Tab-separated table of C-alpha atoms and ligand atoms in Angstrom:
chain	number	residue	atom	x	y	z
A	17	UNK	CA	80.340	104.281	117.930
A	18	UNK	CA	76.775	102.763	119.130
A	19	UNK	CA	75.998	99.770	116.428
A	20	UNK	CA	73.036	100.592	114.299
A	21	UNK	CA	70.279	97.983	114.432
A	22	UNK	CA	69.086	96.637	111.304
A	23	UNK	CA	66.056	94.775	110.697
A	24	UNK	CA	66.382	92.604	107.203
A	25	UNK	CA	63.072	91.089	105.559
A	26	UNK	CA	64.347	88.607	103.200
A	27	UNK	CA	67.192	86.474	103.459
A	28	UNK	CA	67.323	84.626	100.016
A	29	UNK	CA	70.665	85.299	97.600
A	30	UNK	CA	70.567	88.918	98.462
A	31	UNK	CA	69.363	88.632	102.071
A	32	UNK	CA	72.361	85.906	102.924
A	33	UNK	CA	75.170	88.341	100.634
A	34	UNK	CA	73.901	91.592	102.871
A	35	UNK	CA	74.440	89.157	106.390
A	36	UNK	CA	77.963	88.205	105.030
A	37	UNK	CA	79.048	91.527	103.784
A	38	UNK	CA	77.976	93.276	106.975
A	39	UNK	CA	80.523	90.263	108.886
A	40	UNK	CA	82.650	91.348	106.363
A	41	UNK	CA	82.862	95.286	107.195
A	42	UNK	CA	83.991	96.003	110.756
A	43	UNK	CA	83.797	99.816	109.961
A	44	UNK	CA	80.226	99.635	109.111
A	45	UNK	CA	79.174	99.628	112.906
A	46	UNK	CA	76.113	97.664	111.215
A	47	UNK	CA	74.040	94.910	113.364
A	48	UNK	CA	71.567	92.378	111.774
A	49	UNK	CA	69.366	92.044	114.806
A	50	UNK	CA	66.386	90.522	113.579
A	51	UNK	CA	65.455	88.429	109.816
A	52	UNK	CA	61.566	88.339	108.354
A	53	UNK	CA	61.479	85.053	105.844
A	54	UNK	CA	57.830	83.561	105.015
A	55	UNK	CA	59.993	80.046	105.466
A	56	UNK	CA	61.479	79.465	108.399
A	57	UNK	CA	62.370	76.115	107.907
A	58	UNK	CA	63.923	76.614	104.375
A	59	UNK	CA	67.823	75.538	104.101
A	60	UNK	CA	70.408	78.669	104.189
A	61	UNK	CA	74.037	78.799	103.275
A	62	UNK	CA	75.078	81.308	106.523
A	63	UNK	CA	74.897	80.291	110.451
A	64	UNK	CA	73.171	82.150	112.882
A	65	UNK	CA	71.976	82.043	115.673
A	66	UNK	CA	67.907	80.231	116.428
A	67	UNK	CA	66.745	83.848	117.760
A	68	UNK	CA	67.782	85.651	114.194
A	69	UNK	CA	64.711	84.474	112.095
A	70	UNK	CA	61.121	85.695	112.553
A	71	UNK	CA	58.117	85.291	110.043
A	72	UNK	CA	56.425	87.963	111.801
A	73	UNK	CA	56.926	91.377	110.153
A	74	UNK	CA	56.025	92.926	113.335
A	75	UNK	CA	58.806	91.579	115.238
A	76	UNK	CA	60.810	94.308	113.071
A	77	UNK	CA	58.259	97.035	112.331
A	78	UNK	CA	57.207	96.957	116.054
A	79	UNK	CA	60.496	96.761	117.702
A	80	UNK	CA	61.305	100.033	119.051
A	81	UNK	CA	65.430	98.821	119.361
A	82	UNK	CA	65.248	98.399	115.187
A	83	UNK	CA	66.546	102.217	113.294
A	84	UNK	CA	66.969	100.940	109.893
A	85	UNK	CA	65.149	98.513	107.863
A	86	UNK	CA	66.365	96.798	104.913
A	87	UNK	CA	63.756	94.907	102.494
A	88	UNK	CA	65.078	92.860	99.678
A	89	UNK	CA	62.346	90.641	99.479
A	90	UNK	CA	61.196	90.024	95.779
A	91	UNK	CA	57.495	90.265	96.283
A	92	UNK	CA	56.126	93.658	95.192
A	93	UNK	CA	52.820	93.809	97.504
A	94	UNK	CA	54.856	91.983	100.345
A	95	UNK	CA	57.506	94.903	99.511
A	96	UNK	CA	55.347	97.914	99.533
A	97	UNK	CA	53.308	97.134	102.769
A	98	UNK	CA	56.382	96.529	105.016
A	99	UNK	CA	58.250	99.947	103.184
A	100	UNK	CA	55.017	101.963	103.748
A	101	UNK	CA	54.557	100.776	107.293
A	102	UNK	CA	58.086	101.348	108.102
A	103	UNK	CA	58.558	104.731	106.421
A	104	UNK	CA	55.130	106.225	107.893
A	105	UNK	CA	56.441	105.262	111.431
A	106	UNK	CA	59.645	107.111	110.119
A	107	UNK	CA	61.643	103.932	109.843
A	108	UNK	CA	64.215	104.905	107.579
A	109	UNK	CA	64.204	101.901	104.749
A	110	UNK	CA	67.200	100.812	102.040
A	111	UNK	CA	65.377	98.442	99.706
A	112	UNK	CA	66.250	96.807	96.589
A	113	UNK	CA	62.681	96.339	94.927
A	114	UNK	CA	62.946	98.021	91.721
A	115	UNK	CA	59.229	96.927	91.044
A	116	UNK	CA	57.837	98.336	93.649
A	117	UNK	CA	60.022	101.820	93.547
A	118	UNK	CA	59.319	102.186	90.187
A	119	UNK	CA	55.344	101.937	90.556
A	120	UNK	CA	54.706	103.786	93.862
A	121	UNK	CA	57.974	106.703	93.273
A	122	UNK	CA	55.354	109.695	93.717
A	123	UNK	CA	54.041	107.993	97.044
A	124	UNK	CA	57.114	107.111	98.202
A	125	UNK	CA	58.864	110.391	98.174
A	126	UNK	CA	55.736	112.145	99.545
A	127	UNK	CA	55.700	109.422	102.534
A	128	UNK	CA	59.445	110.417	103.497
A	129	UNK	CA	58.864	114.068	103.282
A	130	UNK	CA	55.997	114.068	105.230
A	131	UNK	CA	57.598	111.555	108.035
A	132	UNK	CA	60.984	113.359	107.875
A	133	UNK	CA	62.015	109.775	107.116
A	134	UNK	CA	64.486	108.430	104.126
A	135	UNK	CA	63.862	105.483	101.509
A	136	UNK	CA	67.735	104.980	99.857
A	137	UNK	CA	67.529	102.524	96.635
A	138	UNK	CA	71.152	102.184	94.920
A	139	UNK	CA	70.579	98.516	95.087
A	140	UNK	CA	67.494	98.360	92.849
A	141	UNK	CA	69.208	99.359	90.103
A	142	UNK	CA	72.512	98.104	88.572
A	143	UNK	CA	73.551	96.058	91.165
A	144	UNK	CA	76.776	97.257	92.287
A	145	UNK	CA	77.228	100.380	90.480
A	146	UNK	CA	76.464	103.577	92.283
A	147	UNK	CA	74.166	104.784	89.912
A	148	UNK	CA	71.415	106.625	91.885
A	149	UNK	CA	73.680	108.477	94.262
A	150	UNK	CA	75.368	109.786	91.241
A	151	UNK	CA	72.783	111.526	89.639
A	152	UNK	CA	71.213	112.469	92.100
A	153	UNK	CA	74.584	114.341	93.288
A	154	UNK	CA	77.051	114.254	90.741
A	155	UNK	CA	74.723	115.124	88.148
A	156	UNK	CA	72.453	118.163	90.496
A	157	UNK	CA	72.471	119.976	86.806
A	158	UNK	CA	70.674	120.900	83.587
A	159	UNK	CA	73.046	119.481	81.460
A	160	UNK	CA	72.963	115.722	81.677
A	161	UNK	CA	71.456	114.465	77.775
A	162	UNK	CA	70.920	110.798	78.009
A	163	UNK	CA	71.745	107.763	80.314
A	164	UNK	CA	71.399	104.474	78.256
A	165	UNK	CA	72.868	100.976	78.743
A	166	UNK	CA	71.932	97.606	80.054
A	167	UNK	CA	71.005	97.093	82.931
A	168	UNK	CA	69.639	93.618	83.446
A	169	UNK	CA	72.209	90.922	84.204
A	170	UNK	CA	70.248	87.763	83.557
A	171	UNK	CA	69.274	88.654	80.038
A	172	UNK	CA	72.896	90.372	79.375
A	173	UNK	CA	73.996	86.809	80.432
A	174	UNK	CA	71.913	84.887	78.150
A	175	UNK	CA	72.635	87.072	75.597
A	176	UNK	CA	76.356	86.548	76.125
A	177	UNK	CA	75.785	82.962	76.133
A	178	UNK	CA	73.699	82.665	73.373
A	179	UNK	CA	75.618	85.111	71.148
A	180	UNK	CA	79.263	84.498	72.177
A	181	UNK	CA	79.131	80.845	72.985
A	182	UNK	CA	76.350	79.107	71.319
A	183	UNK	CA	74.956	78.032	73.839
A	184	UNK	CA	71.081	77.005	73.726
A	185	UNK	CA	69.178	80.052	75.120
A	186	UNK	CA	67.348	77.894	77.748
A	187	UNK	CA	69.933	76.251	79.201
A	188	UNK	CA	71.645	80.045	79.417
A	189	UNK	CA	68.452	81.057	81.236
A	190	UNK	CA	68.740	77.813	83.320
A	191	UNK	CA	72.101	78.789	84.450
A	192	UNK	CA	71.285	82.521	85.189
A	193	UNK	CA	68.562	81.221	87.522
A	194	UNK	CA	70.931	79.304	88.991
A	195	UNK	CA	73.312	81.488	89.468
A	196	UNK	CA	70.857	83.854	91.158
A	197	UNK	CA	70.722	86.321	88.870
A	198	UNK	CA	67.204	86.195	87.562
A	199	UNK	CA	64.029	87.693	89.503
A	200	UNK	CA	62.252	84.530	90.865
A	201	UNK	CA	59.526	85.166	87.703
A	202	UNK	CA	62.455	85.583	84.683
A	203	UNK	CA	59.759	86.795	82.597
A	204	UNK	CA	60.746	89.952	84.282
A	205	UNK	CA	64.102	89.910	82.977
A	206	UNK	CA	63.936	88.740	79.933
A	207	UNK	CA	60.964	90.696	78.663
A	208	UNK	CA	62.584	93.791	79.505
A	209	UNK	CA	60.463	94.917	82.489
A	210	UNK	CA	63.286	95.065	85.330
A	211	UNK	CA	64.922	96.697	82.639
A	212	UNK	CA	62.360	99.321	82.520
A	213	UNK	CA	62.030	99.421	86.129
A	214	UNK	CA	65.116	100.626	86.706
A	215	UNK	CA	65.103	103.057	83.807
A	216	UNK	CA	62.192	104.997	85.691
A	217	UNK	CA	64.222	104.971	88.792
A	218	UNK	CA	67.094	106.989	86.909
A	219	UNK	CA	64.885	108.760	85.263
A	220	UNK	CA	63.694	110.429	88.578
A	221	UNK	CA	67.224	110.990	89.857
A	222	UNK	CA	68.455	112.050	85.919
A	223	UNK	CA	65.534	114.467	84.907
A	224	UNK	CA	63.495	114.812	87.947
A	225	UNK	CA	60.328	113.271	86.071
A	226	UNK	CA	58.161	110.387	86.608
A	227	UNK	CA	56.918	108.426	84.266
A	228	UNK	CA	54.553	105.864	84.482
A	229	UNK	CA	56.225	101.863	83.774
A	230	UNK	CA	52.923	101.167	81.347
A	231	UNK	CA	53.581	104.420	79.473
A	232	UNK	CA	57.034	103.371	78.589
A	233	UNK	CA	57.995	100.691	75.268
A	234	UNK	CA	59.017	97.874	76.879
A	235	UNK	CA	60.409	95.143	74.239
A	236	UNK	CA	62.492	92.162	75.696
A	237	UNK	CA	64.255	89.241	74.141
A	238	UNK	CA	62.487	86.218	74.725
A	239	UNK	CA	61.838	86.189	71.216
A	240	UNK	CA	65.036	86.150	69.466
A	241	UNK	CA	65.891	83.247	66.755
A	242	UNK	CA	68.818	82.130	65.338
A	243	UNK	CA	68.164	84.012	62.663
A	244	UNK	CA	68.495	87.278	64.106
A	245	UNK	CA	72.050	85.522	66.140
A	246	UNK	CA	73.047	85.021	62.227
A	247	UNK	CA	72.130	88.811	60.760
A	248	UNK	CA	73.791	90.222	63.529
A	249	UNK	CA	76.989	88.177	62.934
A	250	UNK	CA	76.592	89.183	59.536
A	251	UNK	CA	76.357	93.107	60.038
A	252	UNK	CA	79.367	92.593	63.058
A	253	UNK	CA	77.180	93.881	65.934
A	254	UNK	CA	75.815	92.364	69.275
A	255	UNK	CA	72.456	92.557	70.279
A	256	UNK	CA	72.026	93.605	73.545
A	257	UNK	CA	68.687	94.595	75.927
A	258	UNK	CA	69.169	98.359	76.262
A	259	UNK	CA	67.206	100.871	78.425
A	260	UNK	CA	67.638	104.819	77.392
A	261	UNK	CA	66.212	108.548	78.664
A	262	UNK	CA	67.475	110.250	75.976
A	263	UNK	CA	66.732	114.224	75.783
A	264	UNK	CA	65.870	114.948	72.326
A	265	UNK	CA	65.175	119.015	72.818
A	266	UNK	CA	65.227	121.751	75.316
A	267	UNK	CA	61.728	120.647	76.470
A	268	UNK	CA	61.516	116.981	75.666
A	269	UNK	CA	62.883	113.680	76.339
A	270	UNK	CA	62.022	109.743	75.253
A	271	UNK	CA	62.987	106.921	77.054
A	272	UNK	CA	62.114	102.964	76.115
A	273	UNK	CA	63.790	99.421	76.456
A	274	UNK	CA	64.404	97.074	73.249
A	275	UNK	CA	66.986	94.890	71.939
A	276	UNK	CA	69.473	96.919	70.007
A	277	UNK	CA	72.049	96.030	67.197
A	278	UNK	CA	75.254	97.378	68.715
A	279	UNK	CA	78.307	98.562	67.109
A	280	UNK	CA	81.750	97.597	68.271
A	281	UNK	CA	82.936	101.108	68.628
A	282	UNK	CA	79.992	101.382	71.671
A	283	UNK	CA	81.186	100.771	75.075
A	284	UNK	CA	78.335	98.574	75.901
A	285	UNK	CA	79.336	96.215	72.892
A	286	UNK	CA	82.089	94.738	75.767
A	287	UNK	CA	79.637	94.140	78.430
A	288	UNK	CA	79.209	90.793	78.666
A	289	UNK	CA	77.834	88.125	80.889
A	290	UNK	CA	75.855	89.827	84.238
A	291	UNK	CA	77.952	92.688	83.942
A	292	UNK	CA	75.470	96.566	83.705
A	293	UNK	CA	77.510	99.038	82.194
A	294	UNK	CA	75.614	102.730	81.878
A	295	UNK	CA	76.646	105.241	79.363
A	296	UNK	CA	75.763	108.927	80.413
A	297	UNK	CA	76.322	112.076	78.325
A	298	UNK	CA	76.153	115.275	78.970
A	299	UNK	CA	76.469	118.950	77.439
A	300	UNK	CA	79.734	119.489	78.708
A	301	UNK	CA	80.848	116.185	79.018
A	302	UNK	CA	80.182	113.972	76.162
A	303	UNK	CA	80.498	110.751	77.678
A	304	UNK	CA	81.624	108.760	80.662
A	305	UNK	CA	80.959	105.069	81.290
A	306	UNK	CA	79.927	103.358	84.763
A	307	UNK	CA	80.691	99.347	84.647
A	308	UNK	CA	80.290	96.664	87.045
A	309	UNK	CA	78.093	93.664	88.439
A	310	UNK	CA	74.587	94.157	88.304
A	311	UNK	CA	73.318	91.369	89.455
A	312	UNK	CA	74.117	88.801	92.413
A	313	UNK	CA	74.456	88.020	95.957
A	314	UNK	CA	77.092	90.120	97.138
A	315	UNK	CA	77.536	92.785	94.344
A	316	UNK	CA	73.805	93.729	95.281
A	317	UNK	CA	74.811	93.280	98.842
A	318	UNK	CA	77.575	95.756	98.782
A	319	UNK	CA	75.298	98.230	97.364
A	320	UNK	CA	73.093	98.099	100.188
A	321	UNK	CA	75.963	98.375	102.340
A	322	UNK	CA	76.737	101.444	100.943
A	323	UNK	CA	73.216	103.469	101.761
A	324	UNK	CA	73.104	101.504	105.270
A	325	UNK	CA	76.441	103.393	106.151
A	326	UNK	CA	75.291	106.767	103.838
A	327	UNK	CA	72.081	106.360	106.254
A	328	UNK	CA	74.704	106.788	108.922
A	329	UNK	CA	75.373	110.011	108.120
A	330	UNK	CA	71.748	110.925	107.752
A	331	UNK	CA	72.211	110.877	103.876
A	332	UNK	CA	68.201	110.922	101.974
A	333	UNK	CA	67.666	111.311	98.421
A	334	UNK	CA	66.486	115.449	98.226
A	335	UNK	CA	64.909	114.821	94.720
A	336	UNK	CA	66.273	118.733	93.836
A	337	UNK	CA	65.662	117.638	89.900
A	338	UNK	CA	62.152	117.356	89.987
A	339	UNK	CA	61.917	121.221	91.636
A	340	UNK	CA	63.550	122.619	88.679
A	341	UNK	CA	61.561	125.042	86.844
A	342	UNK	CA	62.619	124.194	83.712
A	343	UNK	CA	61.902	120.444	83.283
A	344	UNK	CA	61.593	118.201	79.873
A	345	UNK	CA	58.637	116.589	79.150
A	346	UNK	CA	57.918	113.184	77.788
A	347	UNK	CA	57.058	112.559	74.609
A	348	UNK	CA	57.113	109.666	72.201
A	349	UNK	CA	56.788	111.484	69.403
A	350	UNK	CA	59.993	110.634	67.861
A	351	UNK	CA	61.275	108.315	64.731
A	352	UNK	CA	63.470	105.209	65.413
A	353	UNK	CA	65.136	102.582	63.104
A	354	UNK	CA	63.992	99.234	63.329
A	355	UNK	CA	64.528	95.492	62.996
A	356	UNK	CA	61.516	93.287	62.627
A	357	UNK	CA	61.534	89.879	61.902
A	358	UNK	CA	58.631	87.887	61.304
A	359	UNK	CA	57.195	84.529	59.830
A	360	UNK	CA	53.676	84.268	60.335
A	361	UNK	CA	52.552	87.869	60.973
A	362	UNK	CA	52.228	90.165	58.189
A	363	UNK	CA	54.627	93.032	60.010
A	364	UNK	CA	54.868	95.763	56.659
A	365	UNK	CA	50.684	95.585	57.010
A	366	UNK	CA	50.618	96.144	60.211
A	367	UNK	CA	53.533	98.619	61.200
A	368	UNK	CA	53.115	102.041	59.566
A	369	UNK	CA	56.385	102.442	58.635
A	370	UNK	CA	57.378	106.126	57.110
A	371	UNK	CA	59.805	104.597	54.825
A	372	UNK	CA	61.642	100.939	54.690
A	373	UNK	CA	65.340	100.784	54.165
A	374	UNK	CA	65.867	96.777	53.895
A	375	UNK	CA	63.379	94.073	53.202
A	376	UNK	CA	63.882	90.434	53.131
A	377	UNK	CA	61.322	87.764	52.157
A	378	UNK	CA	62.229	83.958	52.551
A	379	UNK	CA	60.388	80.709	53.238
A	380	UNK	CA	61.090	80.332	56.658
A	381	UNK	CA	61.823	83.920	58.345
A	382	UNK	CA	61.165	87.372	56.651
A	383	UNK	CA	62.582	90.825	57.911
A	384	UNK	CA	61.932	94.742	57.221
A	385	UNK	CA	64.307	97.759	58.558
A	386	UNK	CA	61.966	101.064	58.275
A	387	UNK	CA	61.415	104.073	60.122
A	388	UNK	CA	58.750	104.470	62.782
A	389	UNK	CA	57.324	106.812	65.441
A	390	UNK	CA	57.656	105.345	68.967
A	391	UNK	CA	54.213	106.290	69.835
A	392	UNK	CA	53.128	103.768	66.318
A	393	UNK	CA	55.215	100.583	68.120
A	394	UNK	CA	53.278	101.508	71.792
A	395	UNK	CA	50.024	102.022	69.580
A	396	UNK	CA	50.959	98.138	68.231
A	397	UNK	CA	52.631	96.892	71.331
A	398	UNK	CA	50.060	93.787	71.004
A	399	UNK	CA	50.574	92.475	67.932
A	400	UNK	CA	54.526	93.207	68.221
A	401	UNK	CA	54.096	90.703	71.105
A	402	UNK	CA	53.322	87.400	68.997
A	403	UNK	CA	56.141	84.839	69.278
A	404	UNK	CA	56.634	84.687	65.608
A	405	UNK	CA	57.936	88.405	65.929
A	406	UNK	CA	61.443	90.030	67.011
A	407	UNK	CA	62.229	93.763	67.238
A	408	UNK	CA	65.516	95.225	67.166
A	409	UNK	CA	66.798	98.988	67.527
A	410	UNK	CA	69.316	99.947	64.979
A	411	UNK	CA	70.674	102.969	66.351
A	412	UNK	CA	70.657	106.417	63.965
A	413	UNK	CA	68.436	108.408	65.803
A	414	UNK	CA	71.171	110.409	66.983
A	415	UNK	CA	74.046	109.155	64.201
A	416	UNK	CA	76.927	111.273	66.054
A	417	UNK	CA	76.794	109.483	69.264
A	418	UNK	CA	79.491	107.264	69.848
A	419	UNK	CA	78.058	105.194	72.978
B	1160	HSE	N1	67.305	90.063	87.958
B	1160	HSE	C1	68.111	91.231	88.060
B	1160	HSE	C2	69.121	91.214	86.940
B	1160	HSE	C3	68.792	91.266	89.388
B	1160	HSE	O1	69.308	90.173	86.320
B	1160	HSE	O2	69.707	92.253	86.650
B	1160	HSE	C4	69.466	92.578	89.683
B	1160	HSE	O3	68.565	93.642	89.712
């Protein structure tokens, strides 16, 4: 079997796991020929040879030897110039930039259609676990209800840290830096917007709709105080960065990201550390539970293994969902429970709550629990942003769910 010829731009954590794992997998026929870094003189933990490296993307989008191209570079510009070059030339591309997916989707399917081309994206979301190829496949049905869980490994790490081990939540950040979890900006993880990234990748390949990143609730955890550690002790929960598409009728569905208070009869309450673990439920069903790695060198790497050899077998994303006739629409017209603590902000004035379960008033941190439409927290995203605040979901909105 002829090797297929693989041109890589990026070789940081990801970039360096993808060169080992392809050593690594004699059946994947695979050949790195040629590497696109902006530093070529910058330290790297594999050998190759002095021929590998280029910092000319045209070495790779110009060499006519080159039939697959695999970006992991963490620049979202950088990212969506080489992909669009390379898929317009009909390049087929595996990538791993869940920014840049999740802004351009629309453009990006219409560029493979029209150059009989394929863009494959497991990677970008959940690191290891085969997410994307699932629902787009497994899933080619009507019936699918919700997919929820956490899938951000740096902030599931400091939360595991912080929660589980006391440990200071800036040395846990450190440390998931270090390990190479975090995006090279960690604002991303922690403030929930990889997170949300990847929730409007599955949402395309769960419900065949696209929604906008800036229409979606996006609440991370950079935020969270002691005191909330010490209430959630209290109650016996974890709190834990959750993304959900949840189908709330026939014709709608809401999705959003946000801390939530969960129970220890959920399976996400045991996913600790940079472990993802996705809960998706159906009509037929219930529940079933996907768990693995989400973040890291070769986890990630093995995921991109996986399209480069589905590529092999001329595999593309058909995006069947978003043809069906009957599909859900968005709305955020729906009532959640919250968590809000607060010291300097005046929180009860400002959120119109429909009705307060729990209030708590005290001289150095304050906290309501009160019913509120998700369209009200978008409507105050601003002032829910002030570092005196923290928001928590307290899951009721569908009270017979056991996830
Ligand atoms: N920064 C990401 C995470 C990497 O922590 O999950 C994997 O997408």
């Amino acid at each position: 079997m002829e090797k297929i010829k693989i041109g890589l731009f990026g070789f940081g954590v990801v970039g360096q796991g993808i060169y080992r794992v392809i050593q690594r997998a004699k059946n994947a026929h695979a050949e790195i020929v040629r590497v696109c870094v902006r530093d070529l003189s910058k330290p790297r933990s594999v050998e190759f040879g002095p021929e590998l490296l280029t910092d000319n993307p045209d070495d790779i989008l110009d060499n006519p030897d080159i039939d697959l191209i695999v970006e992991v570079i963490d620049n979202a510009d950088a990212s969506y110039s080489i992909v669009t070059r390379a898929l317009s030339k009909g390049i087929p591309v595996v990538s791993g930039n869940k920014a840049m997916i999740a802004r351009n989707l629309p453009e990006l399917i219409d560029l493979q259609r029209r150059n009989n081309t394929a863009l494959l994206y497991d990677a970008s979301s959940c690191g290891s676990i085969p997410v994307i190829r699932n629902l787009e496949e497994y899933y080619d049905n009507d019936l699918l209800l919700e997919v929820k869980g956490i899938l951000n490994g740096s902030s599931n790490y400091i939360l595991s840290r912080v929660f589980d081990h006391n440990e200071p939540y800036d040395a846990a950040l450190r440390r998931a830096q270090e390990l190479g979890f975090a995006e090279s900006d960690p604002s991303f993880d922690i403030e929930g917007f990889d997170s949300l990234f990847k929730l409007i990748i599955i949402t395309v390949h769960a419900l065949g709709v696209y929604v906008k990143p800036e229409d979606v609730f996006t609440y991370g955890i950079s935020t969270i105080h002691d005191s909330d550690i010490r209430y959630a002790r209290e109650k016996g929960v974890k709190i834990k960065l959750v993304a959900q598409v949840v189908k709330v009728s026939d014709e709608y569905f809401t999705m959003f990201v946000m801390p939530e208070f969960v129970f220890p009869s959920r399976y996400i309450y045991s996913v600790d550390d940079e472990y993802n673990g996705v809960v998706i439920r159906g009509e037929c069903y219930d529940r079933q539970f996907m768990f693995g790695k989400g973040a890291g060198s070769l986890p990630t790497a093995s995921s991109i293994l996986s399209d480069i050899m589905a590529r092999r077998h001329d595999y593309r994303y058909e995006y069947k969902k978003m043809s069906y006739l009957d599909r859900p629409a968005y709305t955020t017209d729906i009532t959640l429970r919250v968590y809000v603590r607060y010291t300097v902000s005046n929180i009860p004035a400002i959120l119109p709550f429909s009705h307060i379960h729990e209030q708590y008033i005290s001289a150095d941190s304050n906290y309501v629990i009160g019913d509120i439409k998700l369209s009200d927290l978008i409507r105050h995203r601003a002032a829910l942003s002030a570092p005196d605040i923290f928001l928590a979901d307290i899951p009721t909105f569908f009270t017979d769910r056991d996830d």
